[in-house]
Amino acid sequence: MPSSTSASPPTTAQAPQAGTLTLENVIYEKKGGIAYVTLNRPKVLNALNTPTWKDLRTAFEDARDDAAIRGVILTGAGDKAFIAGADISELAQVSAVEAEESSRLGQGVLELVENLGKPVIAAVNGYALGGGCETAMACTIRIAADTARFGQPEVKLGLLPGGGGTQRLPRLVGKGRALQLILSGGMISAQEAYRIGLVNEVVAASDLIARAEAILGEISANAPISVRLSLEAVNKGMDAGEGAGFALEASYFGICAATEDKAEGTSAFLQKRQPQFKGR
Ligand code: DAK
């Protein structure tokens, strides 16, 4: 169960602790059942280059494989940016072959984030542009600081969203609003992002991490298998179409019904006590 009440994530390189991986461009810490993943290239507004994508992959694989971790908070170092997109100096130099490799790497990382089997909260603390907005959209839930700004500026660089933006954005906000953002390349405020459904909540910047921790705390009190299969049913169902989605839901409902946690959850309700879930 998460117990941390820290108001801000780690934002500077620190001596490794037990349960902490040392990475080049990402700070990775585990506390109270939560993995904190902090993009740490504040001088370039946490832009994503190839080593950073690799660090993200390492961090999220660890969070996925560590049974003690019940959820992840992803944020950016500094007070200006979550992620200001792909690193443009790298994009400017990339060959076609390298671009294809980097595309596979980035797509794989975002797929990992989206289907981690545990909730991932994007704590968007500033600019979330291009690949930054796309990374936030791969997360389970997005909480924005009131100072955050969102956009898909790729068309201004002669590109188009290459990290899933043409697919995830219309699913979240509808086709018309997605096309306006993608084709204009313009930026919107946190409040506007909330109004169109791009983010779940907007909070004061100083409350961002505490609010993300509180949401993870609420989710972590529930049966782990139910949480994992709910996430999977929604993600797979969105791609499968309604008929296949309903069939998947029914089969996952059956799996949940066979768990010890379902026996515990229903008994606890009837006995008017709090359930003790074991993830079995
Ligand atoms: N890349 C590299 N450096 C960046 C950067 C970026 N994306 N964003 C900012 N910086 C650097 C600036 O160059 C500047 O460096 P110095 O001049 O100090 O050396 C420093 O960060 C501070 O930025 P500014 O001086 O520009 O700060 P401002 O407050 O004036 O402006 C800004 C903030 C966020 C509005 C501005 O920096 C900006 O427009 N940044 C670029 C936004 C952008 O176009 N992002 C890239 C979009 S393309 C893929 C997955 C993803 C993607 C592609 C493929 N695959 C899986 C295939 C994603 C593509 C994109 O994101």
XYZ file of C-alpha atoms and ligand atoms in Angstrom:
341
model
C 0.000 0.000 0.000
C 1.475 3.382 -0.909
C 2.425 5.362 2.128
C 4.538 8.154 0.676
C 3.228 11.654 1.156
C 6.083 13.453 -0.587
C 4.919 16.540 -2.478
C 7.558 16.283 -5.212
C 9.426 13.495 -6.978
C 13.195 13.225 -6.936
C 14.533 15.813 -9.406
C 18.288 15.528 -9.103
C 20.699 12.632 -9.357
C 20.922 10.926 -5.969
C 23.008 8.168 -4.429
C 21.442 4.825 -5.375
C 19.226 3.302 -2.681
C 17.960 -0.220 -2.277
C 15.351 -0.683 -4.982
C 16.731 2.116 -7.144
C 18.212 1.677 -10.633
C 20.932 4.057 -11.793
C 20.148 5.296 -15.312
C 21.619 8.066 -17.473
C 18.586 10.193 -18.299
C 15.887 8.892 -15.993
C 15.665 8.947 -12.198
C 14.038 5.735 -11.001
C 12.972 5.268 -7.389
C 10.688 2.857 -5.566
C 8.936 3.885 -2.371
C 5.833 2.589 -0.639
C 4.721 0.364 -3.523
C 5.091 3.157 -6.103
C 7.780 3.424 -8.808
C 8.682 7.057 -9.580
C 10.028 7.528 -13.105
C 11.380 11.048 -13.689
C 12.708 12.174 -17.078
C 15.924 13.968 -16.184
C 17.159 16.175 -19.057
C 15.842 19.523 -17.820
C 18.328 21.563 -19.901
C 16.524 20.384 -23.066
C 13.102 20.294 -21.394
C 13.342 16.508 -20.961
C 13.387 15.869 -24.728
C 13.401 12.190 -25.679
C 16.533 10.865 -27.371
C 17.436 7.214 -27.973
C 19.302 6.671 -24.656
C 16.301 8.141 -22.827
C 13.857 5.772 -24.561
C 16.162 2.904 -23.496
C 16.245 4.158 -19.906
C 12.457 4.363 -19.901
C 12.254 0.801 -21.154
C 14.577 -0.410 -18.369
C 12.622 1.465 -15.695
C 9.183 0.312 -16.839
C 10.338 -3.304 -17.245
C 11.558 -3.224 -13.648
C 8.269 -1.723 -12.440
C 6.324 -4.367 -14.366
C 8.372 -7.255 -12.974
C 8.520 -6.109 -9.332
C 5.523 -7.614 -7.539
C 5.835 -5.048 -4.736
C 5.132 -2.203 -7.183
C 1.415 -1.409 -7.492
C 1.671 1.602 -9.788
C 3.969 4.121 -11.462
C 4.158 7.912 -11.463
C 5.840 9.386 -14.563
C 6.939 13.018 -14.480
C 9.650 15.408 -15.695
C 12.540 16.985 -13.806
C 12.415 20.739 -13.256
C 9.381 22.974 -13.190
C 9.089 23.757 -16.886
C 8.510 20.560 -18.810
C 7.065 17.084 -18.588
C 8.571 16.193 -22.000
C 9.009 18.735 -24.830
C 8.897 15.961 -27.423
C 11.509 14.035 -29.312
C 15.009 15.503 -29.200
C 15.052 17.688 -32.314
C 18.858 17.677 -32.561
C 18.710 13.869 -32.865
C 15.737 14.013 -35.266
C 17.682 16.409 -37.494
C 20.539 13.906 -37.949
C 18.663 10.626 -38.151
C 18.948 8.373 -41.221
C 16.031 6.328 -42.559
C 17.420 3.119 -41.060
C 18.015 4.757 -37.680
C 14.534 6.307 -37.818
C 12.970 2.890 -38.308
C 14.944 1.446 -35.365
C 14.043 4.388 -33.177
C 10.421 4.075 -34.217
C 10.335 0.435 -33.120
C 12.049 1.335 -29.831
C 9.673 4.218 -29.038
C 6.556 2.316 -30.042
C 7.680 -0.630 -27.892
C 8.204 1.591 -24.848
C 4.787 3.241 -25.182
C 3.138 -0.151 -25.676
C 4.901 -1.308 -22.487
C 3.629 1.755 -20.587
C 0.072 1.338 -21.849
C -0.105 -2.386 -21.099
C 2.027 -2.570 -17.959
C -0.674 -4.429 -16.018
C -0.445 -1.721 -13.342
C -1.704 1.865 -13.419
C 0.717 4.472 -14.718
C -0.099 8.080 -13.827
C 1.375 10.841 -15.963
C 1.998 13.752 -13.603
C 2.292 16.417 -16.297
C 4.304 19.219 -14.722
C 4.825 21.484 -17.753
C 5.168 21.214 -21.535
C 3.864 17.916 -22.944
C 4.550 18.329 -26.647
C 4.842 15.877 -29.520
C 6.309 12.660 -28.111
C 5.676 14.106 -24.636
C 1.953 14.390 -25.227
C 2.056 10.933 -26.827
C 3.863 9.471 -23.806
C 1.258 10.996 -21.482
C -1.496 9.496 -23.638
C 0.009 6.018 -23.297
C -0.344 6.346 -19.513
C -3.428 5.061 -17.711
C -4.407 8.426 -16.191
C -3.165 11.982 -16.794
C -3.040 14.586 -14.015
C -1.896 18.041 -15.122
C -0.392 20.919 -13.180
C -2.323 24.108 -13.931
C 0.834 25.359 -15.680
C 1.032 22.429 -18.143
C 0.693 22.932 -21.907
C -0.151 20.270 -24.482
C 0.320 19.996 -28.230
C 1.357 17.930 -31.242
C 3.700 20.332 -33.095
C 5.167 17.722 -35.494
C 3.683 19.331 -38.621
C 5.752 22.426 -37.851
C 8.870 20.243 -38.275
C 7.749 18.533 -41.492
C 6.760 15.404 -39.551
C 3.560 13.917 -38.199
C 2.923 12.381 -34.773
C 5.006 9.202 -34.801
C 4.516 7.993 -31.255
C 0.876 6.966 -31.552
C -0.607 10.480 -31.536
C -2.753 9.996 -34.631
C -4.358 6.983 -32.930
C -4.496 7.699 -29.176
C -5.488 11.387 -29.424
C -8.739 10.837 -31.395
C -9.647 7.960 -29.066
C -9.309 10.305 -26.077
C -10.753 13.579 -27.375
C -12.661 12.689 -30.566
C -11.669 12.997 -34.203
C -12.472 16.687 -34.738
C -10.534 17.984 -31.740
C -7.632 15.611 -32.447
C -7.391 16.776 -36.037
C -7.463 20.437 -34.980
C -4.552 19.859 -32.585
C -2.557 17.699 -35.000
C -3.072 19.827 -38.121
C -2.555 23.207 -36.426
C 0.409 22.104 -34.344
C -0.859 24.580 -31.740
C -0.693 24.360 -27.954
C -3.527 24.213 -25.430
C -3.610 24.969 -21.713
C -4.153 22.402 -18.952
C -7.708 23.691 -18.475
C -8.495 23.253 -22.172
C -6.908 19.778 -22.086
C -9.245 18.960 -19.192
C -12.271 20.389 -21.000
C -11.713 18.169 -24.058
C -10.889 15.037 -22.045
C -7.164 14.864 -22.704
C -6.395 14.976 -18.970
C -8.365 13.561 -16.042
C -7.711 16.372 -13.568
C -5.928 19.710 -13.222
C -4.310 20.573 -9.883
C -1.932 23.200 -8.503
C 1.648 22.338 -9.483
C 2.594 21.929 -5.808
C -0.119 19.246 -5.355
C 0.676 17.221 -8.468
C 2.650 14.298 -7.034
C 0.565 14.056 -3.863
C -2.593 13.835 -5.990
C -1.039 11.140 -8.214
C -0.044 9.213 -5.071
C -3.577 9.499 -3.706
C -5.065 8.107 -6.928
C -2.632 5.192 -6.886
C -3.474 4.613 -3.213
C -7.161 4.338 -4.058
C -6.478 1.890 -6.910
C -3.994 -0.164 -4.856
C -6.629 -0.862 -2.199
C -8.504 -2.962 -4.783
C -7.958 -6.564 -5.886
C -4.767 -6.633 -8.024
C -6.020 -9.198 -10.538
C -9.254 -7.219 -11.007
C -7.238 -4.056 -11.634
C -4.906 -5.779 -14.100
C -7.672 -7.494 -16.068
C -9.854 -4.359 -16.128
C -6.968 -2.418 -17.647
C -6.361 -5.192 -20.170
C -10.053 -5.516 -21.083
C -10.330 -1.778 -21.767
C -7.088 -1.606 -23.773
C -7.699 -4.753 -25.821
C -11.410 -4.041 -26.185
C -10.762 -0.572 -27.646
C -8.884 -2.199 -30.525
C -10.972 -5.339 -30.890
C -14.395 -3.884 -31.660
C -17.487 -4.203 -29.501
C -18.351 -7.899 -30.047
C -14.867 -9.183 -29.291
C -14.576 -6.690 -26.424
C -17.729 -8.005 -24.730
C -16.498 -11.599 -25.164
C -13.156 -10.660 -23.595
C -14.900 -8.931 -20.698
C -17.038 -12.028 -20.032
C -14.017 -14.293 -20.000
C -12.055 -11.983 -17.657
C -15.138 -11.744 -15.433
C -15.010 -15.540 -15.229
C -11.312 -15.488 -14.312
C -11.940 -12.960 -11.524
C -14.805 -15.090 -10.212
C -12.341 -17.953 -9.679
C -9.860 -15.934 -7.583
C -9.312 -16.050 -3.827
C -9.658 -12.283 -3.863
C -13.234 -12.506 -5.197
C -14.118 -14.817 -2.290
C -12.409 -12.375 0.083
C -14.007 -9.260 -1.445
C -17.544 -10.589 -1.402
C -17.149 -12.118 2.106
C -15.680 -8.903 3.482
C -18.643 -6.928 2.145
C -21.154 -9.321 3.684
C -19.247 -9.386 7.007
C -19.003 -5.564 7.006
C -15.192 -5.483 7.165
C -12.337 -4.300 4.967
C -11.055 -6.932 2.480
C -7.472 -8.229 2.662
C -6.528 -8.882 -0.963
C -3.598 -11.132 -1.833
C -3.498 -10.961 -5.625
C -4.545 -14.599 -5.940
N 14.524 18.862 -28.557
C 15.731 19.355 -28.281
N 15.943 20.470 -27.534
C 14.854 21.076 -27.052
C 13.543 20.616 -27.307
C 13.400 19.429 -28.100
N 12.214 18.883 -28.366
N 12.680 21.444 -26.709
C 13.414 22.390 -26.105
N 14.722 22.176 -26.307
C 15.838 22.974 -25.799
C 15.960 24.294 -26.529
O 16.656 24.135 -27.737
C 16.709 25.118 -25.517
O 18.057 24.756 -25.570
P 19.226 25.888 -25.418
O 18.933 26.902 -26.452
O 19.054 26.416 -24.007
O 20.510 25.148 -25.623
C 16.158 24.623 -24.184
O 15.589 23.328 -24.473
C 15.045 25.504 -23.636
O 14.059 25.655 -24.647
P 13.564 27.101 -25.174
O 14.627 28.125 -25.001
O 13.012 26.902 -26.530
O 12.403 27.397 -24.120
P 11.118 28.289 -24.351
O 10.502 28.462 -23.005
O 11.429 29.524 -25.121
O 10.148 27.400 -25.262
C 9.049 25.336 -25.923
C 9.643 26.196 -24.755
C 8.660 23.982 -25.337
C 7.779 26.034 -26.446
C 10.100 25.220 -27.058
O 11.328 24.769 -26.466
C 9.698 24.267 -28.136
O 8.887 24.577 -29.009
N 10.316 23.064 -28.124
C 10.162 22.104 -29.192
C 8.830 21.404 -29.167
C 8.766 20.375 -30.268
O 8.654 20.737 -31.448
N 8.988 19.119 -29.900
C 9.281 18.050 -30.855
C 8.019 17.597 -31.618
S 8.367 16.221 -32.698
C 8.411 8.521 -32.314
C 7.965 8.885 -31.090
C 7.824 10.223 -30.816
C 8.138 11.175 -31.750
C 8.582 10.798 -32.986
C 8.700 9.475 -33.275
N 8.580 7.168 -32.679
C 8.268 6.124 -31.707
C 8.847 6.906 -34.007
C 7.985 12.566 -31.394
C 8.239 13.598 -32.225
C 8.176 14.920 -31.630
O 8.001 15.090 -30.462
